[in-house]
């Protein structure tokens, strides 16, 4: 059943979510309210028929699902402003704010409004996000609706909230790790003869294809590696040299360093 959705904070992430919901036809423009203070960036949504303005309370009143997509330092004042309009029987609050815990959000609201935390990544701009979801107080139907919503914007998984920092590292920082891996391939590709543009295409599409193999076939990476590694061949020679240089170890250590940093 279509619900009216308010996106509070139509910035990078908020606008990408709006774009994906419209493109996938999960939402019709009239069902979508998008707010921010500087409206000049939201003209394309207004032209399509979305409600675009700066009145967060009005957006909450007009909607059932509230997606909070502002910076961490902005949310307390906004919740203080909209909490009188929030109704536990009507609303679900979805927060994409990094580091804002459900308990903090519920405390700020002061009412038992179901809260769902979502951790997407930047590929949400092309509806290819990995979005981790955690919740408190949401019914199975509400949760399934929100999973469906983020399902329009990529893949989803439900996790315990205590894993949200780990999800930030693996799912959101993970985009940057993958970019570095691809960049290194491009640098190597140029050294063995390709121009930069051709090396970029080959590197990015090869990584995309490798990821799709795992996602579509559900295989383990090592099963796919076995198919490429001829005995005494060039692939295994390259892979083993990478491991001698600490490839897997440096990735794991980097990931753990990000996690330690986020944990403070
Ligand atoms: N980008 C990502 O990939 C990513 C991934 C996971 C989580 N997150 C989280 O998502 C949140 C948003 O990130 P972002 O990159 O989209 O930031 P952003 O581009 O700065 O967007 C935040 C938006 O909030 C608006 N805003 C500020 N105060 C407002 C108010 N009182 N009422 C309505 N709108 C208001 C700002 O616009 P005005 O100044 O015009 O009001 C701005 O466009 C952050 O908390 C971040 O931690 C981001």
PDB file of C-alpha atoms and ligand atoms in Angstrom:
ATOM      1  CA  UNK A   1       0.000   0.000   0.000  1.00  0.00           C
ATOM      2  CA  UNK A   2       1.449   3.368  -1.038  1.00  0.00           C
ATOM      3  CA  UNK A   3       2.330   5.626   1.858  1.00  0.00           C
ATOM      4  CA  UNK A   4       3.075   9.323   1.844  1.00  0.00           C
ATOM      5  CA  UNK A   5       6.747   9.916   2.446  1.00  0.00           C
ATOM      6  CA  UNK A   6       8.528  13.001   3.784  1.00  0.00           C
ATOM      7  CA  UNK A   7      12.252  13.359   3.194  1.00  0.00           C
ATOM      8  CA  UNK A   8      13.577  15.865   5.688  1.00  0.00           C
ATOM      9  CA  UNK A   9      16.912  17.085   4.333  1.00  0.00           C
ATOM     10  CA  UNK A  10      16.911  16.894   0.532  1.00  0.00           C
ATOM     11  CA  UNK A  11      20.725  16.934   0.246  1.00  0.00           C
ATOM     12  CA  UNK A  12      22.975  14.316  -1.404  1.00  0.00           C
ATOM     13  CA  UNK A  13      21.399  11.320   0.225  1.00  0.00           C
ATOM     14  CA  UNK A  14      17.841  12.680   0.603  1.00  0.00           C
ATOM     15  CA  UNK A  15      17.666  13.706  -3.071  1.00  0.00           C
ATOM     16  CA  UNK A  16      19.113  10.349  -4.195  1.00  0.00           C
ATOM     17  CA  UNK A  17      16.429   8.541  -2.192  1.00  0.00           C
ATOM     18  CA  UNK A  18      13.720  10.756  -3.730  1.00  0.00           C
ATOM     19  CA  UNK A  19      15.137  10.174  -7.223  1.00  0.00           C
ATOM     20  CA  UNK A  20      15.144   6.403  -6.756  1.00  0.00           C
ATOM     21  CA  UNK A  21      11.612   6.283  -5.330  1.00  0.00           C
ATOM     22  CA  UNK A  22      10.293   8.271  -8.285  1.00  0.00           C
ATOM     23  CA  UNK A  23      12.278   6.413 -10.953  1.00  0.00           C
ATOM     24  CA  UNK A  24      11.192   3.027  -9.632  1.00  0.00           C
ATOM     25  CA  UNK A  25       7.591   4.337  -9.349  1.00  0.00           C
ATOM     26  CA  UNK A  26       7.523   3.201  -5.714  1.00  0.00           C
ATOM     27  CA  UNK A  27       6.192   6.710  -5.021  1.00  0.00           C
ATOM     28  CA  UNK A  28       4.188   9.075  -7.141  1.00  0.00           C
ATOM     29  CA  UNK A  29       5.375  12.706  -7.004  1.00  0.00           C
ATOM     30  CA  UNK A  30       2.230  13.783  -5.115  1.00  0.00           C
ATOM     31  CA  UNK A  31       3.066  11.283  -2.373  1.00  0.00           C
ATOM     32  CA  UNK A  32       6.503  12.758  -1.751  1.00  0.00           C
ATOM     33  CA  UNK A  33       7.419  15.803   0.375  1.00  0.00           C
ATOM     34  CA  UNK A  34      11.024  16.966   0.350  1.00  0.00           C
ATOM     35  CA  UNK A  35      12.342  19.697   2.626  1.00  0.00           C
ATOM     36  CA  UNK A  36      15.492  21.753   2.981  1.00  0.00           C
ATOM     37  CA  UNK A  37      16.162  25.426   3.713  1.00  0.00           C
ATOM     38  CA  UNK A  38      17.760  26.307   0.370  1.00  0.00           C
ATOM     39  CA  UNK A  39      15.165  25.162  -2.166  1.00  0.00           C
ATOM     40  CA  UNK A  40      17.063  26.139  -5.326  1.00  0.00           C
ATOM     41  CA  UNK A  41      18.564  22.626  -5.574  1.00  0.00           C
ATOM     42  CA  UNK A  42      15.161  20.912  -5.478  1.00  0.00           C
ATOM     43  CA  UNK A  43      13.588  22.526  -8.551  1.00  0.00           C
ATOM     44  CA  UNK A  44      13.546  19.286 -10.539  1.00  0.00           C
ATOM     45  CA  UNK A  45      11.407  17.615  -7.863  1.00  0.00           C
ATOM     46  CA  UNK A  46       8.975  20.553  -7.683  1.00  0.00           C
ATOM     47  CA  UNK A  47       8.625  20.420 -11.491  1.00  0.00           C
ATOM     48  CA  UNK A  48       7.652  16.738 -11.283  1.00  0.00           C
ATOM     49  CA  UNK A  49       4.895  17.547  -8.768  1.00  0.00           C
ATOM     50  CA  UNK A  50       6.545  16.695  -5.436  1.00  0.00           C
ATOM     51  CA  UNK A  51       5.823  18.933  -2.454  1.00  0.00           C
ATOM     52  CA  UNK A  52       9.036  20.883  -1.989  1.00  0.00           C
ATOM     53  CA  UNK A  53       9.379  23.412   0.847  1.00  0.00           C
ATOM     54  CA  UNK A  54      11.172  24.251   4.098  1.00  0.00           C
ATOM     55  CA  UNK A  55       8.368  23.517   6.569  1.00  0.00           C
ATOM     56  CA  UNK A  56       9.301  20.263   8.301  1.00  0.00           C
ATOM     57  CA  UNK A  57       6.159  20.198  10.427  1.00  0.00           C
ATOM     58  CA  UNK A  58       3.947  20.544   7.366  1.00  0.00           C
ATOM     59  CA  UNK A  59       5.868  17.689   5.687  1.00  0.00           C
ATOM     60  CA  UNK A  60       5.378  15.463   8.744  1.00  0.00           C
ATOM     61  CA  UNK A  61       1.655  16.262   8.892  1.00  0.00           C
ATOM     62  CA  UNK A  62       1.273  15.341   5.216  1.00  0.00           C
ATOM     63  CA  UNK A  63       3.133  12.009   5.514  1.00  0.00           C
ATOM     64  CA  UNK A  64       3.271   8.618   7.191  1.00  0.00           C
ATOM     65  CA  UNK A  65       6.928   7.741   6.636  1.00  0.00           C
ATOM     66  CA  UNK A  66       9.477  10.345   7.712  1.00  0.00           C
ATOM     67  CA  UNK A  67      12.984   9.899   6.347  1.00  0.00           C
ATOM     68  CA  UNK A  68      15.446  12.010   8.307  1.00  0.00           C
ATOM     69  CA  UNK A  69      18.450  12.723   6.057  1.00  0.00           C
ATOM     70  CA  UNK A  70      20.148  15.713   7.675  1.00  0.00           C
ATOM     71  CA  UNK A  71      23.676  15.998   9.072  1.00  0.00           C
ATOM     72  CA  UNK A  72      24.175  14.606  12.595  1.00  0.00           C
ATOM     73  CA  UNK A  73      24.487  18.120  14.096  1.00  0.00           C
ATOM     74  CA  UNK A  74      21.091  19.173  12.646  1.00  0.00           C
ATOM     75  CA  UNK A  75      18.773  16.427  13.806  1.00  0.00           C
ATOM     76  CA  UNK A  76      18.183  17.386  17.478  1.00  0.00           C
ATOM     77  CA  UNK A  77      16.699  20.789  16.630  1.00  0.00           C
ATOM     78  CA  UNK A  78      14.582  19.295  13.851  1.00  0.00           C
ATOM     79  CA  UNK A  79      13.156  16.550  16.090  1.00  0.00           C
ATOM     80  CA  UNK A  80      12.439  19.172  18.750  1.00  0.00           C
ATOM     81  CA  UNK A  81      10.488  21.099  16.106  1.00  0.00           C
ATOM     82  CA  UNK A  82       8.511  18.193  14.592  1.00  0.00           C
ATOM     83  CA  UNK A  83       7.893  16.044  17.656  1.00  0.00           C
ATOM     84  CA  UNK A  84       4.511  17.591  18.409  1.00  0.00           C
ATOM     85  CA  UNK A  85       3.344  16.441  14.955  1.00  0.00           C
ATOM     86  CA  UNK A  86       4.714  12.910  15.301  1.00  0.00           C
ATOM     87  CA  UNK A  87       2.032  10.338  16.067  1.00  0.00           C
ATOM     88  CA  UNK A  88       3.055   6.784  17.095  1.00  0.00           C
ATOM     89  CA  UNK A  89      -0.132   5.406  15.464  1.00  0.00           C
ATOM     90  CA  UNK A  90       0.517   7.124  12.136  1.00  0.00           C
ATOM     91  CA  UNK A  91       4.237   7.639  11.632  1.00  0.00           C
ATOM     92  CA  UNK A  92       7.390   5.611  11.108  1.00  0.00           C
ATOM     93  CA  UNK A  93      10.666   7.494  11.458  1.00  0.00           C
ATOM     94  CA  UNK A  94      13.549   6.317   9.288  1.00  0.00           C
ATOM     95  CA  UNK A  95      16.932   7.828  10.105  1.00  0.00           C
ATOM     96  CA  UNK A  96      19.927   7.598   7.782  1.00  0.00           C
ATOM     97  CA  UNK A  97      22.024   9.727  10.134  1.00  0.00           C
ATOM     98  CA  UNK A  98      25.396   8.135  10.850  1.00  0.00           C
ATOM     99  CA  UNK A  99      26.018   7.662  14.552  1.00  0.00           C
ATOM    100  CA  UNK A 100      22.510   8.602  15.787  1.00  0.00           C
ATOM    101  CA  UNK A 101      21.285   5.662  17.870  1.00  0.00           C
ATOM    102  CA  UNK A 102      17.631   4.656  17.968  1.00  0.00           C
ATOM    103  CA  UNK A 103      17.480   5.251  21.738  1.00  0.00           C
ATOM    104  CA  UNK A 104      18.777   8.832  21.256  1.00  0.00           C
ATOM    105  CA  UNK A 105      16.212   9.485  18.524  1.00  0.00           C
ATOM    106  CA  UNK A 106      13.345   8.027  20.571  1.00  0.00           C
ATOM    107  CA  UNK A 107      14.433  10.030  23.607  1.00  0.00           C
ATOM    108  CA  UNK A 108      14.485  13.210  21.523  1.00  0.00           C
ATOM    109  CA  UNK A 109      10.972  12.463  20.216  1.00  0.00           C
ATOM    110  CA  UNK A 110       9.622  11.485  23.640  1.00  0.00           C
ATOM    111  CA  UNK A 111       6.947   9.222  22.109  1.00  0.00           C
ATOM    112  CA  UNK A 112       6.945   5.527  21.097  1.00  0.00           C
ATOM    113  CA  UNK A 113       7.175   6.266  17.361  1.00  0.00           C
ATOM    114  CA  UNK A 114       8.696   3.240  15.566  1.00  0.00           C
ATOM    115  CA  UNK A 115      12.233   4.101  14.514  1.00  0.00           C
ATOM    116  CA  UNK A 116      14.230   2.394  11.786  1.00  0.00           C
ATOM    117  CA  UNK A 117      17.904   3.187  11.206  1.00  0.00           C
ATOM    118  CA  UNK A 118      19.200   2.787   7.693  1.00  0.00           C
ATOM    119  CA  UNK A 119      22.833   2.766   6.548  1.00  0.00           C
ATOM    120  CA  UNK A 120      22.973   3.066   2.763  1.00  0.00           C
ATOM    121  CA  UNK A 121      26.025   3.863   0.643  1.00  0.00           C
ATOM    122  CA  UNK A 122      26.660   6.365  -2.155  1.00  0.00           C
ATOM    123  CA  UNK A 123      25.590   3.893  -4.863  1.00  0.00           C
ATOM    124  CA  UNK A 124      22.059   4.781  -3.730  1.00  0.00           C
ATOM    125  CA  UNK A 125      22.383   7.563  -6.366  1.00  0.00           C
ATOM    126  CA  UNK A 126      22.081   4.864  -9.057  1.00  0.00           C
ATOM    127  CA  UNK A 127      19.753   2.558  -7.087  1.00  0.00           C
ATOM    128  CA  UNK A 128      22.607   0.138  -6.335  1.00  0.00           C
ATOM    129  CA  UNK A 129      23.044   0.753  -2.622  1.00  0.00           C
ATOM    130  CA  UNK A 130      23.693  -1.834   0.039  1.00  0.00           C
ATOM    131  CA  UNK A 131      21.444  -0.665   2.842  1.00  0.00           C
ATOM    132  CA  UNK A 132      21.645  -2.154   6.346  1.00  0.00           C
ATOM    133  CA  UNK A 133      18.509  -1.670   8.453  1.00  0.00           C
ATOM    134  CA  UNK A 134      17.989  -1.880  12.223  1.00  0.00           C
ATOM    135  CA  UNK A 135      14.799  -1.105  14.092  1.00  0.00           C
ATOM    136  CA  UNK A 136      13.017  -0.651  17.387  1.00  0.00           C
ATOM    137  CA  UNK A 137       9.271  -0.825  17.838  1.00  0.00           C
ATOM    138  CA  UNK A 138       8.390  -1.395  14.175  1.00  0.00           C
ATOM    139  CA  UNK A 139       5.823  -4.056  13.292  1.00  0.00           C
ATOM    140  CA  UNK A 140       6.632  -6.794  10.766  1.00  0.00           C
ATOM    141  CA  UNK A 141       4.439  -4.979   8.214  1.00  0.00           C
ATOM    142  CA  UNK A 142       6.184  -1.642   8.776  1.00  0.00           C
ATOM    143  CA  UNK A 143       9.605  -3.261   8.551  1.00  0.00           C
ATOM    144  CA  UNK A 144       8.686  -5.074   5.371  1.00  0.00           C
ATOM    145  CA  UNK A 145       7.428  -1.784   3.874  1.00  0.00           C
ATOM    146  CA  UNK A 146      10.712  -0.016   4.670  1.00  0.00           C
ATOM    147  CA  UNK A 147      12.689  -2.980   3.307  1.00  0.00           C
ATOM    148  CA  UNK A 148      10.651  -2.725   0.144  1.00  0.00           C
ATOM    149  CA  UNK A 149      11.311   1.033  -0.017  1.00  0.00           C
ATOM    150  CA  UNK A 150      15.092   0.611   0.250  1.00  0.00           C
ATOM    151  CA  UNK A 151      14.819  -2.454  -1.990  1.00  0.00           C
ATOM    152  CA  UNK A 152      13.978   0.015  -4.812  1.00  0.00           C
ATOM    153  CA  UNK A 153      17.362   1.605  -4.152  1.00  0.00           C
ATOM    154  CA  UNK A 154      19.521  -1.528  -4.126  1.00  0.00           C
ATOM    155  CA  UNK A 155      19.835  -4.479  -1.735  1.00  0.00           C
ATOM    156  CA  UNK A 156      18.871  -4.556   1.951  1.00  0.00           C
ATOM    157  CA  UNK A 157      19.662  -6.591   5.028  1.00  0.00           C
ATOM    158  CA  UNK A 158      18.242  -6.350   8.545  1.00  0.00           C
ATOM    159  CA  UNK A 159      20.871  -6.309  11.287  1.00  0.00           C
ATOM    160  CA  UNK A 160      21.068  -5.752  15.048  1.00  0.00           C
ATOM    161  CA  UNK A 161      21.613  -2.089  15.799  1.00  0.00           C
ATOM    162  CA  UNK A 162      24.831  -2.948  17.636  1.00  0.00           C
ATOM    163  CA  UNK A 163      26.275  -3.878  14.200  1.00  0.00           C
ATOM    164  CA  UNK A 164      25.531  -0.442  12.690  1.00  0.00           C
ATOM    165  CA  UNK A 165      29.138   0.777  13.084  1.00  0.00           C
ATOM    166  CA  UNK A 166      30.372  -2.414  11.457  1.00  0.00           C
ATOM    167  CA  UNK A 167      27.806  -1.877   8.684  1.00  0.00           C
ATOM    168  CA  UNK A 168      29.126   1.651   8.191  1.00  0.00           C
ATOM    169  CA  UNK A 169      32.643   0.269   7.703  1.00  0.00           C
ATOM    170  CA  UNK A 170      31.833  -2.724   5.485  1.00  0.00           C
ATOM    171  CA  UNK A 171      28.958  -1.171   3.528  1.00  0.00           C
ATOM    172  CA  UNK A 172      29.648   2.573   3.358  1.00  0.00           C
ATOM    173  CA  UNK A 173      33.462   2.878   3.745  1.00  0.00           C
ATOM    174  CA  UNK A 174      33.509  -0.265   1.591  1.00  0.00           C
ATOM    175  CA  UNK A 175      32.717   1.850  -1.471  1.00  0.00           C
ATOM    176  CA  UNK A 176      35.973   3.754  -0.932  1.00  0.00           C
ATOM    177  CA  UNK A 177      37.964   0.535  -0.429  1.00  0.00           C
ATOM    178  CA  UNK A 178      36.552  -0.841  -3.690  1.00  0.00           C
ATOM    179  CA  UNK A 179      37.431   2.406  -5.487  1.00  0.00           C
ATOM    180  CA  UNK A 180      41.060   2.113  -4.332  1.00  0.00           C
ATOM    181  CA  UNK A 181      41.172  -1.486  -5.554  1.00  0.00           C
ATOM    182  CA  UNK A 182      39.836  -0.385  -8.938  1.00  0.00           C
ATOM    183  CA  UNK A 183      42.236   2.568  -9.067  1.00  0.00           C
ATOM    184  CA  UNK A 184      45.203   0.273  -8.451  1.00  0.00           C
ATOM    185  CA  UNK A 185      44.002  -1.950 -11.297  1.00  0.00           C
ATOM    186  CA  UNK A 186      43.840   1.095 -13.574  1.00  0.00           C
ATOM    187  CA  UNK A 187      47.373   2.115 -12.606  1.00  0.00           C
ATOM    188  CA  UNK A 188      48.595  -1.424 -13.315  1.00  0.00           C
ATOM    189  CA  UNK A 189      46.576  -1.572 -16.531  1.00  0.00           C
ATOM    190  CA  UNK A 190      48.281   1.564 -17.838  1.00  0.00           C
ATOM    191  CA  UNK A 191      51.700   0.124 -17.000  1.00  0.00           C
ATOM    192  CA  UNK A 192      50.958  -2.975 -19.087  1.00  0.00           C
ATOM    193  CA  UNK A 193      49.798  -1.007 -22.107  1.00  0.00           C
ATOM    194  CA  UNK A 194      46.269   0.463 -21.874  1.00  0.00           C
ATOM    195  CA  UNK A 195      45.346   4.123 -22.035  1.00  0.00           C
ATOM    196  CA  UNK A 196      43.650   5.422 -18.872  1.00  0.00           C
ATOM    197  CA  UNK A 197      40.091   5.417 -20.252  1.00  0.00           C
ATOM    198  CA  UNK A 198      40.303   1.844 -21.554  1.00  0.00           C
ATOM    199  CA  UNK A 199      41.980   0.637 -18.344  1.00  0.00           C
ATOM    200  CA  UNK A 200      39.205   2.306 -16.280  1.00  0.00           C
ATOM    201  CA  UNK A 201      36.468   0.623 -18.309  1.00  0.00           C
ATOM    202  CA  UNK A 202      38.072  -2.817 -18.124  1.00  0.00           C
ATOM    203  CA  UNK A 203      38.847  -2.498 -14.393  1.00  0.00           C
ATOM    204  CA  UNK A 204      35.404  -1.225 -13.347  1.00  0.00           C
ATOM    205  CA  UNK A 205      33.359  -3.620 -15.500  1.00  0.00           C
ATOM    206  CA  UNK A 206      35.519  -6.578 -14.411  1.00  0.00           C
ATOM    207  CA  UNK A 207      34.935  -5.766 -10.737  1.00  0.00           C
ATOM    208  CA  UNK A 208      31.210  -5.279 -11.394  1.00  0.00           C
ATOM    209  CA  UNK A 209      31.046  -8.650 -13.174  1.00  0.00           C
ATOM    210  CA  UNK A 210      32.960 -10.370 -10.357  1.00  0.00           C
ATOM    211  CA  UNK A 211      30.556  -8.944  -7.753  1.00  0.00           C
ATOM    212  CA  UNK A 212      27.535  -9.964  -9.863  1.00  0.00           C
ATOM    213  CA  UNK A 213      28.856 -13.529 -10.111  1.00  0.00           C
ATOM    214  CA  UNK A 214      28.800 -13.786  -6.315  1.00  0.00           C
ATOM    215  CA  UNK A 215      25.445 -12.040  -5.909  1.00  0.00           C
ATOM    216  CA  UNK A 216      23.661 -13.967  -8.647  1.00  0.00           C
ATOM    217  CA  UNK A 217      25.181 -17.409  -8.105  1.00  0.00           C
ATOM    218  CA  UNK A 218      25.637 -17.238  -4.332  1.00  0.00           C
ATOM    219  CA  UNK A 219      29.105 -18.776  -4.663  1.00  0.00           C
ATOM    220  CA  UNK A 220      32.144 -18.142  -2.446  1.00  0.00           C
ATOM    221  CA  UNK A 221      34.912 -15.975  -3.972  1.00  0.00           C
ATOM    222  CA  UNK A 222      37.383 -18.860  -3.768  1.00  0.00           C
ATOM    223  CA  UNK A 223      35.108 -21.068  -5.926  1.00  0.00           C
ATOM    224  CA  UNK A 224      35.176 -18.390  -8.639  1.00  0.00           C
ATOM    225  CA  UNK A 225      38.955 -17.972  -8.228  1.00  0.00           C
ATOM    226  CA  UNK A 226      39.437 -21.728  -8.762  1.00  0.00           C
ATOM    227  CA  UNK A 227      37.802 -21.325 -12.198  1.00  0.00           C
ATOM    228  CA  UNK A 228      40.375 -18.714 -13.261  1.00  0.00           C
ATOM    229  CA  UNK A 229      43.535 -20.235 -11.842  1.00  0.00           C
ATOM    230  CA  UNK A 230      45.197 -22.653 -14.295  1.00  0.00           C
ATOM    231  CA  UNK A 231      47.931 -24.701 -12.586  1.00  0.00           C
ATOM    232  CA  UNK A 232      51.274 -22.943 -13.061  1.00  0.00           C
ATOM    233  CA  UNK A 233      49.329 -20.128 -14.786  1.00  0.00           C
ATOM    234  CA  UNK A 234      49.543 -16.357 -14.696  1.00  0.00           C
ATOM    235  CA  UNK A 235      46.502 -15.759 -12.403  1.00  0.00           C
ATOM    236  CA  UNK A 236      47.781 -17.837  -9.496  1.00  0.00           C
ATOM    237  CA  UNK A 237      51.273 -16.354  -9.914  1.00  0.00           C
ATOM    238  CA  UNK A 238      49.793 -12.853  -9.618  1.00  0.00           C
ATOM    239  CA  UNK A 239      47.468 -13.740  -6.741  1.00  0.00           C
ATOM    240  CA  UNK A 240      50.222 -15.396  -4.717  1.00  0.00           C
ATOM    241  CA  UNK A 241      52.531 -12.433  -5.249  1.00  0.00           C
ATOM    242  CA  UNK A 242      49.759 -10.124  -4.003  1.00  0.00           C
ATOM    243  CA  UNK A 243      49.350 -12.279  -0.899  1.00  0.00           C
ATOM    244  CA  UNK A 244      53.148 -12.338  -0.300  1.00  0.00           C
ATOM    245  CA  UNK A 245      52.881  -8.527  -0.295  1.00  0.00           C
ATOM    246  CA  UNK A 246      50.086  -8.672   2.299  1.00  0.00           C
ATOM    247  CA  UNK A 247      47.039  -8.003   0.092  1.00  0.00           C
ATOM    248  CA  UNK A 248      44.284  -9.670   2.167  1.00  0.00           C
ATOM    249  CA  UNK A 249      46.015  -8.789   5.403  1.00  0.00           C
ATOM    250  CA  UNK A 250      46.266  -5.086   4.517  1.00  0.00           C
ATOM    251  CA  UNK A 251      42.573  -4.967   3.534  1.00  0.00           C
ATOM    252  CA  UNK A 252      41.505  -6.620   6.781  1.00  0.00           C
ATOM    253  CA  UNK A 253      43.769  -4.366   8.825  1.00  0.00           C
ATOM    254  CA  UNK A 254      42.399  -1.282   7.031  1.00  0.00           C
ATOM    255  CA  UNK A 255      38.843  -2.370   7.692  1.00  0.00           C
ATOM    256  CA  UNK A 256      39.582  -2.960  11.378  1.00  0.00           C
ATOM    257  CA  UNK A 257      41.368   0.443  11.588  1.00  0.00           C
ATOM    258  CA  UNK A 258      38.208   2.127  10.220  1.00  0.00           C
ATOM    259  CA  UNK A 259      36.133   0.221  12.768  1.00  0.00           C
ATOM    260  CA  UNK A 260      38.387   1.215  15.670  1.00  0.00           C
ATOM    261  CA  UNK A 261      38.201   4.844  14.539  1.00  0.00           C
ATOM    262  CA  UNK A 262      34.392   4.814  14.356  1.00  0.00           C
ATOM    263  CA  UNK A 263      34.164   3.156  17.775  1.00  0.00           C
ATOM    264  CA  UNK A 264      36.300   6.030  19.114  1.00  0.00           C
TER     265      UNK A 264
HETATM  266  N1  LIG B   1      26.174  10.487   1.756  1.00  0.00           N
HETATM  267  C1  LIG B   1      26.194   9.216   2.106  1.00  0.00           C
HETATM  268  O1  LIG B   1      26.608   8.344   1.358  1.00  0.00           O
HETATM  269  C2  LIG B   1      25.668   8.762   3.430  1.00  0.00           C
HETATM  270  C3  LIG B   1      25.620   7.398   3.716  1.00  0.00           C
HETATM  271  C4  LIG B   1      25.065   6.994   4.911  1.00  0.00           C
HETATM  272  C5  LIG B   1      24.590   7.950   5.791  1.00  0.00           C
HETATM  273  N2  LIG B   1      24.684   9.279   5.529  1.00  0.00           N
HETATM  274  C6  LIG B   1      24.114  10.250   6.462  1.00  0.00           C
HETATM  275  O2  LIG B   1      23.078  10.937   5.797  1.00  0.00           O
HETATM  276  C7  LIG B   1      22.938  12.247   6.312  1.00  0.00           C
HETATM  277  C8  LIG B   1      22.895  13.237   5.165  1.00  0.00           C
HETATM  278  O3  LIG B   1      24.106  13.182   4.434  1.00  0.00           O
HETATM  279  P1  LIG B   1      24.272  13.975   3.064  1.00  0.00           P
HETATM  280  O4  LIG B   1      25.580  13.591   2.503  1.00  0.00           O
HETATM  281  O5  LIG B   1      23.039  13.797   2.237  1.00  0.00           O
HETATM  282  O6  LIG B   1      24.331  15.490   3.640  1.00  0.00           O
HETATM  283  P2  LIG B   1      23.863  16.833   2.901  1.00  0.00           P
HETATM  284  O7  LIG B   1      24.073  16.731   1.437  1.00  0.00           O
HETATM  285  O8  LIG B   1      24.493  17.957   3.660  1.00  0.00           O
HETATM  286  O9  LIG B   1      22.287  16.861   3.145  1.00  0.00           O
HETATM  287  C9  LIG B   1      21.692  17.297   4.336  1.00  0.00           C
HETATM  288  C10 LIG B   1      20.606  18.268   3.944  1.00  0.00           C
HETATM  289  O10 LIG B   1      19.897  18.664   5.108  1.00  0.00           O
HETATM  290  C11 LIG B   1      19.352  19.948   4.828  1.00  0.00           C
HETATM  291  N3  LIG B   1      18.963  20.581   6.083  1.00  0.00           N
HETATM  292  C12 LIG B   1      19.728  21.138   7.037  1.00  0.00           C
HETATM  293  N4  LIG B   1      18.961  21.655   8.017  1.00  0.00           N
HETATM  294  C13 LIG B   1      17.681  21.436   7.652  1.00  0.00           C
HETATM  295  C14 LIG B   1      16.433  21.735   8.245  1.00  0.00           C
HETATM  296  N5  LIG B   1      16.337  22.408   9.398  1.00  0.00           N
HETATM  297  N6  LIG B   1      15.305  21.342   7.617  1.00  0.00           N
HETATM  298  C15 LIG B   1      15.369  20.661   6.440  1.00  0.00           C
HETATM  299  N7  LIG B   1      16.529  20.359   5.813  1.00  0.00           N
HETATM  300  C16 LIG B   1      17.658  20.743   6.430  1.00  0.00           C
HETATM  301  C17 LIG B   1      20.479  20.666   4.108  1.00  0.00           C
HETATM  302  O11 LIG B   1      19.995  21.622   3.183  1.00  0.00           O
HETATM  303  P3  LIG B   1      19.825  23.166   3.571  1.00  0.00           P
HETATM  304  O12 LIG B   1      21.142  23.639   4.116  1.00  0.00           O
HETATM  305  O13 LIG B   1      19.430  23.799   2.265  1.00  0.00           O
HETATM  306  O14 LIG B   1      18.753  23.191   4.590  1.00  0.00           O
HETATM  307  C18 LIG B   1      21.145  19.544   3.309  1.00  0.00           C
HETATM  308  O15 LIG B   1      20.748  19.560   1.960  1.00  0.00           O
HETATM  309  C19 LIG B   1      24.137  12.474   7.246  1.00  0.00           C
HETATM  310  O16 LIG B   1      23.680  12.399   8.579  1.00  0.00           O
HETATM  311  C20 LIG B   1      25.072  11.341   6.938  1.00  0.00           C
HETATM  312  O17 LIG B   1      25.745  10.918   8.093  1.00  0.00           O
HETATM  313  C21 LIG B   1      25.193   9.704   4.342  1.00  0.00           C
END
